[in-house]
Amino acid sequence: MASAAFDVVVIGGGIAGVSIGYQLSADRRVCLVEQEDTLAFHTTGRSAALYLETFGNTTVRALTSASRAFLAAPADGFDGPLLTPRPYLVFARQGRGDALTAFHDDVRRQAQTVEMLSADDAVALAPYLTRDAIEAALLDPAAMDIDVHALHQGYVRGLRQHGGEVRTRAAVTGLVRTHGEWTVTLSGDDTVRAPVVVDAAGAWVDTIAGLAGAAPVDVSPKIRTIFGVDAPSRLRTPSLPVVDDLDNAFYIKPEANGLLCSPADETPSHPHDVRPDDLTIARAIESINEVTDLNVRHIRSSWAGLRTFAPDRSPVVGFDPGVEGFFWFAGQGGYGIQMADGLARAGAAVFRGDPLPDDVAAGGVRAAALEPNRF
């Protein structure tokens, strides 16, 4: 079979790969390759995503803010709406009120709608919280649920409409650069060629870098577990906020007829198809029952995914300083969906050698803070 030629090969079919592929396909021939049978098989497809301008470090929050306009009014080809209101409530246990105030003062620089609440107000919004267990709370009324599937598929659709090609069951087994061009060998000994490879392989980014001869940037895959429980019949889940423990013991997100719960875990892992751990779930249930009256005893379902963090928890975006034509688009952590638009536009600008988009730069993001050699 003849090797097909492109301008860019993007490796990875999660939200990172499809978003940067979509942006680059506007003026380049893009081939996106994914090792699994379906796109978004790992982290993206297992995400209970929220739009939170209070989530992440300052770089992440700025990229999230820069993504809001697109998520609220996406381009043609994206099925909408991508956002629906879902307030976000962070509570502090007794003795942790000062830490909550400090958190409020920090995030209010970008999320100006956040407000401090009394414990009574918090229980009025989330009536399963135990009043005596909490000291105070913070509310972000501008938080939103994100339709992950619609966002991801919109990027895929747009990539194809721009003339891009998407290949699944196409694990990368070799990367060789000769005469200014990469030959990317895929499973089944198929090959594609391009001057530039974009490494957007999520938890596998350092593995791909190794095939290309690039030094790792020490991104760390970490497990995030989610499990579903029944909601008491007295609760009207559509009107409930997401509830998050300031100290990251757990969070609870309402769904149609139940509650999605997570221990907010970040257990280091090697890249693989992860499964939930029973002990981790048991510890989360214990924490939930300490400060709520949910009396959780059984779960309906559970799953886990890998979120990949750089040491400073900011994304890694840019050309590798030691390997020509190798572009990093990695380290989205747990924020990849909510900041997808801002980060992909920033990544495309760095790729083309252009200044960062005005709204991204206005939020305080600098290309140097994203560079792969910043460590």
mmCIF file of C-alpha atoms in Angstrom:
data_model
loop_
_atom_site.group_PDB
_atom_site.id
_atom_site.type_symbol
_atom_site.label_atom_id
_atom_site.label_comp_id
_atom_site.label_asym_id
_atom_site.label_seq_id
_atom_site.Cartn_x
_atom_site.Cartn_y
_atom_site.Cartn_z
ATOM 1 C CA MET A 1 0.000 0.000 0.000
ATOM 2 C CA ALA A 2 1.359 3.444 -0.932
ATOM 3 C CA SER A 3 2.157 5.793 1.938
ATOM 4 C CA ALA A 4 -0.261 8.732 2.042
ATOM 5 C CA ALA A 5 1.227 12.218 2.397
ATOM 6 C CA PHE A 6 -0.149 14.984 4.643
ATOM 7 C CA ASP A 7 1.035 18.274 6.106
ATOM 8 C CA VAL A 8 0.439 17.146 9.704
ATOM 9 C CA VAL A 9 -0.145 13.828 11.454
ATOM 10 C CA VAL A 10 -1.947 14.228 14.789
ATOM 11 C CA ILE A 11 -1.568 11.280 17.149
ATOM 12 C CA GLY A 12 -4.495 10.796 19.549
ATOM 13 C CA GLY A 13 -8.255 10.888 19.125
ATOM 14 C CA GLY A 14 -9.339 12.390 22.441
ATOM 15 C CA ILE A 15 -10.363 15.998 22.939
ATOM 16 C CA ALA A 16 -6.741 17.172 22.637
ATOM 17 C CA GLY A 17 -6.132 15.547 19.254
ATOM 18 C CA VAL A 18 -9.443 16.410 17.631
ATOM 19 C CA SER A 19 -9.385 20.041 18.801
ATOM 20 C CA ILE A 20 -5.859 20.814 17.576
ATOM 21 C CA GLY A 21 -6.534 18.784 14.438
ATOM 22 C CA TYR A 22 -9.638 20.852 13.771
ATOM 23 C CA GLN A 23 -7.736 24.120 14.149
ATOM 24 C CA LEU A 24 -4.813 23.049 11.958
ATOM 25 C CA SER A 25 -7.036 21.556 9.259
ATOM 26 C CA ALA A 26 -8.268 25.030 8.347
ATOM 27 C CA ASP A 27 -5.153 25.509 6.223
ATOM 28 C CA ARG A 28 -3.300 22.177 6.297
ATOM 29 C CA ARG A 29 -3.899 18.585 5.256
ATOM 30 C CA VAL A 30 -4.322 16.713 8.514
ATOM 31 C CA CYS A 31 -4.409 13.005 9.271
ATOM 32 C CA LEU A 32 -5.501 12.051 12.785
ATOM 33 C CA VAL A 33 -4.603 8.553 13.991
ATOM 34 C CA GLU A 34 -6.007 6.740 17.029
ATOM 35 C CA GLN A 35 -4.856 3.379 18.403
ATOM 36 C CA GLU A 36 -8.287 2.252 19.647
ATOM 37 C CA ASP A 37 -11.316 1.077 17.673
ATOM 38 C CA THR A 38 -13.146 4.310 18.517
ATOM 39 C CA LEU A 39 -12.138 7.884 19.203
ATOM 40 C CA ALA A 40 -12.299 9.240 22.772
ATOM 41 C CA PHE A 41 -12.072 5.702 24.150
ATOM 42 C CA HIS A 42 -10.066 6.619 27.244
ATOM 43 C CA THR A 43 -10.223 9.837 29.270
ATOM 44 C CA THR A 44 -12.445 12.023 27.078
ATOM 45 C CA GLY A 45 -15.145 9.396 26.736
ATOM 46 C CA ARG A 46 -15.207 8.829 30.495
ATOM 47 C CA SER A 47 -15.385 12.437 31.630
ATOM 48 C CA ALA A 48 -18.139 14.034 33.691
ATOM 49 C CA ALA A 49 -17.101 17.437 32.412
ATOM 50 C CA LEU A 50 -17.982 20.790 33.889
ATOM 51 C CA TYR A 51 -17.178 24.316 32.799
ATOM 52 C CA LEU A 52 -15.526 25.836 35.859
ATOM 53 C CA GLU A 53 -13.551 29.052 35.817
ATOM 54 C CA THR A 54 -12.550 28.234 39.399
ATOM 55 C CA PHE A 55 -10.799 24.987 38.379
ATOM 56 C CA GLY A 56 -7.061 24.637 37.868
ATOM 57 C CA ASN A 57 -4.105 27.014 38.095
ATOM 58 C CA THR A 58 -4.099 30.532 36.667
ATOM 59 C CA THR A 59 -3.057 29.397 33.173
ATOM 60 C CA VAL A 60 -5.807 26.779 33.075
ATOM 61 C CA ARG A 61 -8.409 29.229 34.344
ATOM 62 C CA ALA A 62 -7.410 31.796 31.715
ATOM 63 C CA LEU A 63 -7.663 29.215 28.921
ATOM 64 C CA THR A 64 -11.034 28.132 30.313
ATOM 65 C CA SER A 65 -12.311 31.714 30.297
ATOM 66 C CA ALA A 66 -11.102 32.105 26.707
ATOM 67 C CA SER A 67 -13.136 29.013 25.739
ATOM 68 C CA ARG A 68 -16.455 30.208 27.111
ATOM 69 C CA ALA A 69 -17.601 32.198 24.060
ATOM 70 C CA PHE A 70 -17.082 29.214 21.764
ATOM 71 C CA LEU A 71 -18.795 26.766 24.102
ATOM 72 C CA ALA A 72 -21.747 29.137 24.480
ATOM 73 C CA ALA A 73 -22.059 29.777 20.727
ATOM 74 C CA PRO A 74 -20.104 27.098 18.835
ATOM 75 C CA ALA A 75 -19.252 27.188 15.150
ATOM 76 C CA ASP A 76 -21.463 25.631 12.489
ATOM 77 C CA GLY A 77 -21.306 21.859 12.609
ATOM 78 C CA PHE A 78 -21.398 21.596 16.396
ATOM 79 C CA ASP A 79 -24.673 20.283 17.751
ATOM 80 C CA GLY A 80 -25.831 22.532 20.565
ATOM 81 C CA PRO A 81 -26.263 23.614 23.149
ATOM 82 C CA LEU A 82 -22.882 22.515 24.484
ATOM 83 C CA LEU A 83 -23.481 24.167 27.878
ATOM 84 C CA THR A 84 -26.341 23.898 30.351
ATOM 85 C CA PRO A 85 -26.425 25.610 33.770
ATOM 86 C CA ARG A 86 -25.103 23.616 36.714
ATOM 87 C CA PRO A 87 -24.037 25.704 39.752
ATOM 88 C CA TYR A 88 -20.915 24.583 41.575
ATOM 89 C CA LEU A 89 -20.807 24.524 45.385
ATOM 90 C CA VAL A 90 -17.557 24.063 47.332
ATOM 91 C CA PHE A 91 -17.964 23.456 51.055
ATOM 92 C CA ALA A 92 -15.449 23.711 53.885
ATOM 93 C CA ARG A 93 -15.642 21.384 56.833
ATOM 94 C CA GLN A 94 -15.536 22.766 60.351
ATOM 95 C CA GLY A 95 -12.237 24.560 60.968
ATOM 96 C CA ARG A 96 -11.525 25.112 57.242
ATOM 97 C CA GLY A 97 -13.367 28.382 56.719
ATOM 98 C CA ASP A 98 -10.184 30.452 56.408
ATOM 99 C CA ALA A 99 -8.878 28.163 53.665
ATOM 100 C CA LEU A 100 -12.150 28.585 51.792
ATOM 101 C CA THR A 101 -11.885 32.360 52.051
ATOM 102 C CA ALA A 102 -8.371 32.210 50.607
ATOM 103 C CA PHE A 103 -9.645 30.028 47.754
ATOM 104 C CA HIS A 104 -12.426 32.546 47.086
ATOM 105 C CA ASP A 105 -9.985 35.445 46.975
ATOM 106 C CA ASP A 106 -7.751 33.576 44.529
ATOM 107 C CA VAL A 107 -10.361 32.381 42.013
ATOM 108 C CA ARG A 108 -12.379 35.609 42.070
ATOM 109 C CA ARG A 109 -9.712 37.256 39.919
ATOM 110 C CA GLN A 110 -11.091 35.340 36.939
ATOM 111 C CA ALA A 111 -14.446 33.978 38.157
ATOM 112 C CA GLN A 112 -15.984 37.208 39.390
ATOM 113 C CA THR A 113 -19.443 35.751 40.000
ATOM 114 C CA VAL A 114 -18.306 33.489 42.852
ATOM 115 C CA GLU A 115 -19.701 34.275 46.275
ATOM 116 C CA MET A 116 -19.270 33.073 49.833
ATOM 117 C CA LEU A 117 -22.251 31.372 51.472
ATOM 118 C CA SER A 118 -23.154 30.450 55.009
ATOM 119 C CA ALA A 119 -23.592 26.813 55.951
ATOM 120 C CA ASP A 120 -27.364 27.357 56.064
ATOM 121 C CA ASP A 121 -27.366 28.697 52.513
ATOM 122 C CA ALA A 122 -25.269 25.756 51.342
ATOM 123 C CA VAL A 123 -27.709 23.240 52.820
ATOM 124 C CA ALA A 124 -30.613 25.062 51.199
ATOM 125 C CA LEU A 125 -28.971 24.477 47.808
ATOM 126 C CA ALA A 126 -27.773 20.915 48.520
ATOM 127 C CA PRO A 127 -30.171 19.568 51.157
ATOM 128 C CA TYR A 128 -28.313 16.294 51.617
ATOM 129 C CA LEU A 129 -25.380 18.106 53.275
ATOM 130 C CA THR A 130 -25.205 17.782 57.059
ATOM 131 C CA ARG A 131 -25.448 21.288 58.508
ATOM 132 C CA ASP A 132 -23.232 20.741 61.552
ATOM 133 C CA ALA A 133 -20.425 19.199 59.500
ATOM 134 C CA ILE A 134 -19.667 22.283 57.428
ATOM 135 C CA GLU A 135 -18.509 25.779 58.297
ATOM 136 C CA ALA A 136 -19.079 27.718 55.073
ATOM 137 C CA ALA A 137 -19.319 27.334 51.306
ATOM 138 C CA LEU A 138 -18.507 29.021 48.026
ATOM 139 C CA LEU A 139 -20.915 29.155 45.086
ATOM 140 C CA ASP A 140 -20.024 29.568 41.422
ATOM 141 C CA PRO A 141 -23.431 30.268 39.825
ATOM 142 C CA ALA A 142 -21.896 30.547 36.350
ATOM 143 C CA ALA A 143 -20.669 26.941 36.214
ATOM 144 C CA MET A 144 -22.027 24.721 33.443
ATOM 145 C CA ASP A 145 -22.384 21.113 32.387
ATOM 146 C CA ILE A 146 -20.551 20.428 29.103
ATOM 147 C CA ASP A 147 -21.926 18.035 26.486
ATOM 148 C CA VAL A 148 -18.639 16.195 25.943
ATOM 149 C CA HIS A 149 -19.896 13.989 23.118
ATOM 150 C CA ALA A 150 -21.316 16.903 21.147
ATOM 151 C CA LEU A 151 -18.126 18.937 21.577
ATOM 152 C CA HIS A 152 -15.850 16.079 20.578
ATOM 153 C CA GLN A 153 -17.968 15.050 17.606
ATOM 154 C CA GLY A 154 -18.214 18.649 16.440
ATOM 155 C CA TYR A 155 -14.431 18.816 16.238
ATOM 156 C CA VAL A 156 -14.291 15.513 14.361
ATOM 157 C CA ARG A 157 -16.988 16.640 11.945
ATOM 158 C CA GLY A 158 -15.219 19.939 11.326
ATOM 159 C CA LEU A 159 -11.871 18.233 10.788
ATOM 160 C CA ARG A 160 -13.401 16.022 8.117
ATOM 161 C CA GLN A 161 -15.270 18.897 6.509
ATOM 162 C CA HIS A 162 -11.920 20.685 6.154
ATOM 163 C CA GLY A 163 -10.613 17.672 4.242
ATOM 164 C CA GLY A 164 -8.905 15.971 7.161
ATOM 165 C CA GLU A 165 -8.677 12.204 7.474
ATOM 166 C CA VAL A 166 -9.345 10.166 10.630
ATOM 167 C CA ARG A 167 -7.999 6.650 11.110
ATOM 168 C CA THR A 168 -8.862 4.376 14.028
ATOM 169 C CA ARG A 169 -7.218 1.036 14.905
ATOM 170 C CA ALA A 170 -4.047 2.833 13.902
ATOM 171 C CA ALA A 171 -1.553 2.488 16.743
ATOM 172 C CA VAL A 172 1.764 4.200 16.055
ATOM 173 C CA THR A 173 4.557 1.614 16.054
ATOM 174 C CA GLY A 174 7.353 3.648 14.509
ATOM 175 C CA LEU A 175 8.438 7.231 13.819
ATOM 176 C CA VAL A 176 11.353 7.858 11.462
ATOM 177 C CA ARG A 177 12.416 11.258 10.100
ATOM 178 C CA THR A 178 14.326 11.516 6.837
ATOM 179 C CA HIS A 179 14.813 14.453 4.466
ATOM 180 C CA GLY A 180 12.578 16.732 6.540
ATOM 181 C CA GLU A 181 9.631 14.345 6.717
ATOM 182 C CA TRP A 182 8.253 11.866 9.214
ATOM 183 C CA THR A 183 7.249 8.369 8.183
ATOM 184 C CA VAL A 184 4.698 7.208 10.738
ATOM 185 C CA THR A 185 4.292 3.450 10.823
ATOM 186 C CA LEU A 186 0.898 2.265 12.022
ATOM 187 C CA SER A 187 -0.362 -1.124 13.147
ATOM 188 C CA GLY A 188 -0.737 -3.409 10.153
ATOM 189 C CA ASP A 189 2.428 -1.853 8.637
ATOM 190 C CA ASP A 190 0.471 0.955 7.037
ATOM 191 C CA THR A 191 2.340 4.269 6.892
ATOM 192 C CA VAL A 192 1.560 7.960 6.557
ATOM 193 C CA ARG A 193 4.005 10.802 5.947
ATOM 194 C CA ALA A 194 4.151 14.447 7.015
ATOM 195 C CA PRO A 195 6.722 17.121 7.855
ATOM 196 C CA VAL A 196 5.198 17.572 11.334
ATOM 197 C CA VAL A 197 3.841 15.159 13.933
ATOM 198 C CA VAL A 198 1.616 16.471 16.751
ATOM 199 C CA ASP A 199 1.810 14.370 19.899
ATOM 200 C CA ALA A 200 -1.662 14.588 21.447
ATOM 201 C CA ALA A 201 -1.711 11.026 22.751
ATOM 202 C CA GLY A 202 -2.851 11.782 26.299
ATOM 203 C CA ALA A 203 -1.335 9.357 28.799
ATOM 204 C CA TRP A 204 0.797 7.907 26.000
ATOM 205 C CA VAL A 205 2.548 11.167 24.980
ATOM 206 C CA ASP A 206 5.925 10.205 26.419
ATOM 207 C CA THR A 207 5.684 6.800 24.742
ATOM 208 C CA ILE A 208 5.152 8.501 21.376
ATOM 209 C CA ALA A 209 7.979 10.925 22.114
ATOM 210 C CA GLY A 210 10.284 8.000 22.752
ATOM 211 C CA LEU A 211 9.513 6.565 19.316
ATOM 212 C CA ALA A 212 10.488 9.916 17.812
ATOM 213 C CA GLY A 213 13.698 10.188 19.819
ATOM 214 C CA ALA A 214 12.395 13.119 21.880
ATOM 215 C CA ALA A 215 13.153 13.400 25.580
ATOM 216 C CA PRO A 216 10.119 12.914 27.835
ATOM 217 C CA VAL A 217 8.572 15.928 29.527
ATOM 218 C CA ASP A 218 7.671 13.821 32.563
ATOM 219 C CA VAL A 219 3.919 14.087 32.276
ATOM 220 C CA SER A 220 2.231 11.884 34.838
ATOM 221 C CA PRO A 221 -0.929 9.874 34.136
ATOM 222 C CA LYS A 222 -3.183 9.830 37.190
ATOM 223 C CA ILE A 223 -6.313 7.759 37.768
ATOM 224 C CA ARG A 224 -9.678 9.462 38.336
ATOM 225 C CA THR A 225 -12.525 7.239 39.540
ATOM 226 C CA ILE A 226 -16.267 7.852 39.171
ATOM 227 C CA PHE A 227 -19.185 5.818 40.483
ATOM 228 C CA GLY A 228 -22.934 6.224 40.350
ATOM 229 C CA VAL A 229 -25.396 5.906 43.232
ATOM 230 C CA ASP A 230 -29.152 6.247 43.529
ATOM 231 C CA ALA A 231 -30.467 9.599 44.716
ATOM 232 C CA PRO A 232 -33.057 9.706 47.502
ATOM 233 C CA SER A 233 -36.519 10.249 46.071
ATOM 234 C CA ARG A 234 -36.847 13.544 47.974
ATOM 235 C CA LEU A 235 -34.049 15.119 45.911
ATOM 236 C CA ARG A 236 -34.803 16.859 42.620
ATOM 237 C CA THR A 237 -31.521 16.163 40.886
ATOM 238 C CA PRO A 238 -32.044 18.538 37.911
ATOM 239 C CA SER A 239 -31.950 21.522 40.279
ATOM 240 C CA LEU A 240 -29.020 20.420 42.441
ATOM 241 C CA PRO A 241 -25.532 21.931 42.180
ATOM 242 C CA VAL A 242 -22.312 19.994 41.877
ATOM 243 C CA VAL A 243 -20.967 19.664 45.417
ATOM 244 C CA ASP A 244 -17.225 19.586 46.023
ATOM 245 C CA ASP A 245 -15.230 19.131 49.216
ATOM 246 C CA LEU A 246 -12.627 21.910 49.548
ATOM 247 C CA ASP A 247 -10.111 19.299 50.722
ATOM 248 C CA ASN A 248 -10.732 17.054 47.697
ATOM 249 C CA ALA A 249 -12.131 14.085 49.593
ATOM 250 C CA PHE A 250 -14.931 13.755 47.021
ATOM 251 C CA TYR A 251 -17.294 15.553 44.688
ATOM 252 C CA ILE A 252 -20.884 14.775 43.697
ATOM 253 C CA LYS A 253 -22.497 15.659 40.386
ATOM 254 C CA PRO A 254 -26.250 15.171 39.817
ATOM 255 C CA GLU A 255 -27.434 13.208 36.800
ATOM 256 C CA ALA A 256 -30.896 12.344 35.531
ATOM 257 C CA ASN A 257 -31.955 9.868 38.218
ATOM 258 C CA GLY A 258 -28.979 9.635 40.469
ATOM 259 C CA LEU A 259 -25.682 11.062 41.613
ATOM 260 C CA LEU A 260 -22.232 10.678 40.072
ATOM 261 C CA CYS A 261 -19.602 10.570 42.798
ATOM 262 C CA SER A 262 -15.825 10.674 42.706
ATOM 263 C CA PRO A 263 -13.107 10.396 45.343
ATOM 264 C CA ALA A 264 -11.276 13.120 43.359
ATOM 265 C CA ASP A 265 -8.355 10.697 43.259
ATOM 266 C CA GLU A 266 -5.081 11.292 41.461
ATOM 267 C CA THR A 267 -3.331 7.950 41.781
ATOM 268 C CA PRO A 268 -0.159 7.754 39.637
ATOM 269 C CA SER A 269 -0.359 5.106 36.943
ATOM 270 C CA HIS A 270 1.300 3.844 33.796
ATOM 271 C CA PRO A 271 -0.723 4.386 30.596
ATOM 272 C CA HIS A 272 -3.270 1.604 30.146
ATOM 273 C CA ASP A 273 -7.025 0.961 30.115
ATOM 274 C CA VAL A 274 -7.639 1.624 33.808
ATOM 275 C CA ARG A 275 -10.305 0.086 36.011
ATOM 276 C CA PRO A 276 -11.837 1.465 39.239
ATOM 277 C CA ASP A 277 -10.393 0.346 42.550
ATOM 278 C CA ASP A 278 -12.856 -0.958 45.146
ATOM 279 C CA LEU A 279 -10.870 0.394 48.108
ATOM 280 C CA THR A 280 -10.734 3.883 46.599
ATOM 281 C CA ILE A 281 -14.501 3.825 46.136
ATOM 282 C CA ALA A 282 -15.041 2.573 49.694
ATOM 283 C CA ARG A 283 -12.981 5.440 51.108
ATOM 284 C CA ALA A 284 -14.969 7.948 49.076
ATOM 285 C CA ILE A 285 -18.254 6.505 50.337
ATOM 286 C CA GLU A 286 -16.997 6.832 53.910
ATOM 287 C CA SER A 287 -16.126 10.508 53.321
ATOM 288 C CA ILE A 288 -19.479 11.195 51.683
ATOM 289 C CA ASN A 289 -21.398 9.616 54.551
ATOM 290 C CA GLU A 290 -19.441 11.700 57.087
ATOM 291 C CA VAL A 291 -20.851 15.019 55.835
ATOM 292 C CA THR A 292 -24.134 14.057 54.145
ATOM 293 C CA ASP A 293 -27.285 12.121 54.980
ATOM 294 C CA LEU A 294 -27.114 10.104 51.731
ATOM 295 C CA ASN A 295 -26.204 6.937 53.661
ATOM 296 C CA VAL A 296 -24.578 5.411 50.577
ATOM 297 C CA ARG A 297 -24.374 1.628 50.791
ATOM 298 C CA HIS A 298 -24.415 0.438 47.198
ATOM 299 C CA ILE A 299 -23.204 1.713 43.839
ATOM 300 C CA ARG A 300 -24.891 1.308 40.460
ATOM 301 C CA SER A 301 -21.809 1.469 38.252
ATOM 302 C CA SER A 302 -18.201 2.625 38.294
ATOM 303 C CA TRP A 303 -15.413 3.474 35.878
ATOM 304 C CA ALA A 304 -12.048 5.221 35.768
ATOM 305 C CA GLY A 305 -9.929 7.236 33.374
ATOM 306 C CA LEU A 306 -6.428 8.701 33.159
ATOM 307 C CA ARG A 307 -5.774 12.423 33.397
ATOM 308 C CA THR A 308 -2.246 13.477 32.494
ATOM 309 C CA PHE A 309 -0.451 16.315 34.293
ATOM 310 C CA ALA A 310 2.830 18.120 33.720
ATOM 311 C CA PRO A 311 4.820 18.939 36.878
ATOM 312 C CA ASP A 312 3.363 22.470 37.075
ATOM 313 C CA ARG A 313 -0.125 21.283 36.030
ATOM 314 C CA SER A 314 -0.186 23.543 32.961
ATOM 315 C CA PRO A 315 -0.455 22.192 29.401
ATOM 316 C CA VAL A 316 2.648 21.403 27.343
ATOM 317 C CA VAL A 317 2.400 23.048 23.914
ATOM 318 C CA GLY A 318 5.109 23.688 21.346
ATOM 319 C CA PHE A 319 7.810 22.279 19.118
ATOM 320 C CA ASP A 320 10.353 20.016 20.761
ATOM 321 C CA PRO A 321 13.679 21.853 21.097
ATOM 322 C CA GLY A 322 15.692 18.769 20.193
ATOM 323 C CA VAL A 323 13.644 16.969 17.534
ATOM 324 C CA GLU A 324 12.685 18.779 14.348
ATOM 325 C CA GLY A 325 9.048 18.649 13.338
ATOM 326 C CA PHE A 326 7.808 17.155 16.621
ATOM 327 C CA PHE A 327 5.059 19.218 18.288
ATOM 328 C CA TRP A 328 3.826 18.609 21.829
ATOM 329 C CA PHE A 329 0.147 19.068 22.691
ATOM 330 C CA ALA A 330 -0.031 17.372 26.054
ATOM 331 C CA GLY A 331 -0.686 17.630 29.778
ATOM 332 C CA GLN A 332 -4.317 18.767 29.664
ATOM 333 C CA GLY A 333 -4.865 17.168 33.069
ATOM 334 C CA GLY A 334 -8.492 17.235 34.177
ATOM 335 C CA TYR A 335 -9.170 20.459 32.295
ATOM 336 C CA GLY A 336 -8.909 19.439 28.636
ATOM 337 C CA ILE A 337 -12.588 19.681 27.813
ATOM 338 C CA GLN A 338 -13.399 22.971 29.494
ATOM 339 C CA MET A 339 -10.359 24.723 27.958
ATOM 340 C CA ALA A 340 -10.403 22.885 24.617
ATOM 341 C CA ASP A 341 -11.181 25.880 22.431
ATOM 342 C CA GLY A 342 -8.754 28.307 24.030
ATOM 343 C CA LEU A 343 -5.940 25.768 24.185
ATOM 344 C CA ALA A 344 -6.430 24.528 20.616
ATOM 345 C CA ARG A 345 -6.428 28.086 19.251
ATOM 346 C CA ALA A 346 -3.328 28.846 21.309
ATOM 347 C CA GLY A 347 -1.680 25.641 20.111
ATOM 348 C CA ALA A 348 -2.439 26.409 16.477
ATOM 349 C CA ALA A 349 -0.957 29.899 16.892
ATOM 350 C CA VAL A 350 2.247 28.493 18.406
ATOM 351 C CA PHE A 351 2.384 25.887 15.614
ATOM 352 C CA ARG A 352 2.164 28.597 12.931
ATOM 353 C CA GLY A 353 4.561 30.944 14.691
ATOM 354 C CA ASP A 354 1.826 33.516 15.321
ATOM 355 C CA PRO A 355 1.136 35.486 18.532
ATOM 356 C CA LEU A 356 -1.314 33.911 20.929
ATOM 357 C CA PRO A 357 -4.974 34.842 20.284
ATOM 358 C CA ASP A 358 -5.852 38.205 21.810
ATOM 359 C CA ASP A 359 -8.355 36.808 24.307
ATOM 360 C CA VAL A 360 -5.904 34.139 25.469
ATOM 361 C CA ALA A 361 -3.090 36.655 25.904
ATOM 362 C CA ALA A 362 -5.447 39.086 27.640
ATOM 363 C CA GLY A 363 -6.038 36.422 30.294
ATOM 364 C CA GLY A 364 -2.345 36.416 31.114
ATOM 365 C CA VAL A 365 -1.291 33.288 29.219
ATOM 366 C CA ARG A 366 2.204 33.416 27.725
ATOM 367 C CA ALA A 367 3.627 30.977 25.187
ATOM 368 C CA ALA A 368 6.685 30.545 27.411
ATOM 369 C CA ALA A 369 4.457 29.130 30.146
ATOM 370 C CA LEU A 370 3.407 26.337 27.762
ATOM 371 C CA GLU A 371 6.763 25.454 26.171
ATOM 372 C CA PRO A 372 7.925 21.831 26.475
ATOM 373 C CA ASN A 373 11.428 22.894 27.571
ATOM 374 C CA ARG A 374 10.220 25.044 30.495
ATOM 375 C CA PHE A 375 11.106 22.312 32.964
#
